[in-house]
Amino acid sequence: MSGSRHHVARPKWSGFHAELANARVELPVIFISGHADIPMSVRAMKAGAVEFLTKPVRRQDLLDAIYSAIGPRTSTI
């Protein structure tokens, strides 16, 4: 399954939020922002992001987020 990468500037947040909330895709989203604040992180998590990281991202934090997002899963097939 292919991932998706978006660069989101603050003025486009509303459109991205709607896109993320309406996607209905079982693809984990890790939100990374250089312009983060608490309300933005709360909106991202409520919209379905599995993790919210701020730039500069520490390598271990990113690896932990990725493992958390795709780590141990049970198959539904």
mmCIF file of N, CA and C in Angstrom, residues 6-17 31-35 40:
data_model
loop_
_atom_site.group_PDB
_atom_site.id
_atom_site.type_symbol
_atom_site.label_atom_id
_atom_site.label_comp_id
_atom_site.label_asym_id
_atom_site.label_seq_id
_atom_site.Cartn_x
_atom_site.Cartn_y
_atom_site.Cartn_z
ATOM 1 N N HIS A 6 1.924 15.074 2.556
ATOM 2 C CA HIS A 6 1.377 16.396 2.296
ATOM 3 C C HIS A 6 2.223 17.431 3.015
ATOM 4 N N HIS A 7 2.448 18.564 2.396
ATOM 5 C CA HIS A 7 3.036 19.703 3.076
ATOM 6 C C HIS A 7 1.892 20.667 3.319
ATOM 7 N N VAL A 8 1.659 21.002 4.572
ATOM 8 C CA VAL A 8 0.513 21.816 4.919
ATOM 9 C C VAL A 8 0.978 23.130 5.512
ATOM 10 N N ALA A 9 0.632 24.219 4.879
ATOM 11 C CA ALA A 9 0.878 25.542 5.433
ATOM 12 C C ALA A 9 -0.336 25.914 6.273
ATOM 13 N N ARG A 10 -0.158 26.730 7.256
ATOM 14 C CA ARG A 10 -1.231 27.085 8.176
ATOM 15 C C ARG A 10 -2.520 27.521 7.474
ATOM 16 N N PRO A 11 -2.484 28.372 6.427
ATOM 17 C CA PRO A 11 -3.745 28.777 5.804
ATOM 18 C C PRO A 11 -4.515 27.628 5.167
ATOM 19 N N LYS A 12 -3.859 26.543 4.796
ATOM 20 C CA LYS A 12 -4.527 25.411 4.151
ATOM 21 C C LYS A 12 -4.997 24.369 5.157
ATOM 22 N N TRP A 13 -4.817 24.622 6.439
ATOM 23 C CA TRP A 13 -5.139 23.624 7.449
ATOM 24 C C TRP A 13 -6.577 23.150 7.336
ATOM 25 N N SER A 14 -7.521 24.056 7.169
ATOM 26 C CA SER A 14 -8.927 23.660 7.128
ATOM 27 C C SER A 14 -9.196 22.645 6.027
ATOM 28 N N GLY A 15 -8.632 22.857 4.847
ATOM 29 C CA GLY A 15 -8.825 21.917 3.751
ATOM 30 C C GLY A 15 -8.200 20.573 4.040
ATOM 31 N N PHE A 16 -7.009 20.570 4.619
ATOM 32 C CA PHE A 16 -6.355 19.308 4.945
ATOM 33 C C PHE A 16 -7.118 18.593 6.037
ATOM 34 N N HIS A 17 -7.572 19.325 7.027
ATOM 35 C CA HIS A 17 -8.342 18.734 8.115
ATOM 36 C C HIS A 17 -9.568 18.020 7.567
ATOM 37 N N PHE A 31 1.427 13.272 11.493
ATOM 38 C CA PHE A 31 1.391 14.688 11.140
ATOM 39 C C PHE A 31 2.671 15.335 11.659
ATOM 40 N N ILE A 32 3.408 16.002 10.766
ATOM 41 C CA ILE A 32 4.647 16.692 11.138
ATOM 42 C C ILE A 32 4.504 18.147 10.735
ATOM 43 N N SER A 33 4.731 19.056 11.688
ATOM 44 C CA SER A 33 4.553 20.475 11.399
ATOM 45 C C SER A 33 5.682 21.306 11.986
ATOM 46 N N GLY A 34 6.041 22.343 11.263
ATOM 47 C CA GLY A 34 7.019 23.312 11.756
ATOM 48 C C GLY A 34 6.329 24.502 12.387
ATOM 49 N N HIS A 35 4.999 24.532 12.325
ATOM 50 C CA HIS A 35 4.218 25.655 12.846
ATOM 51 C C HIS A 35 3.143 25.128 13.779
ATOM 52 N N MET A 40 -3.819 22.963 17.042
ATOM 53 C CA MET A 40 -3.584 22.246 15.783
ATOM 54 C C MET A 40 -3.335 20.768 16.054
#
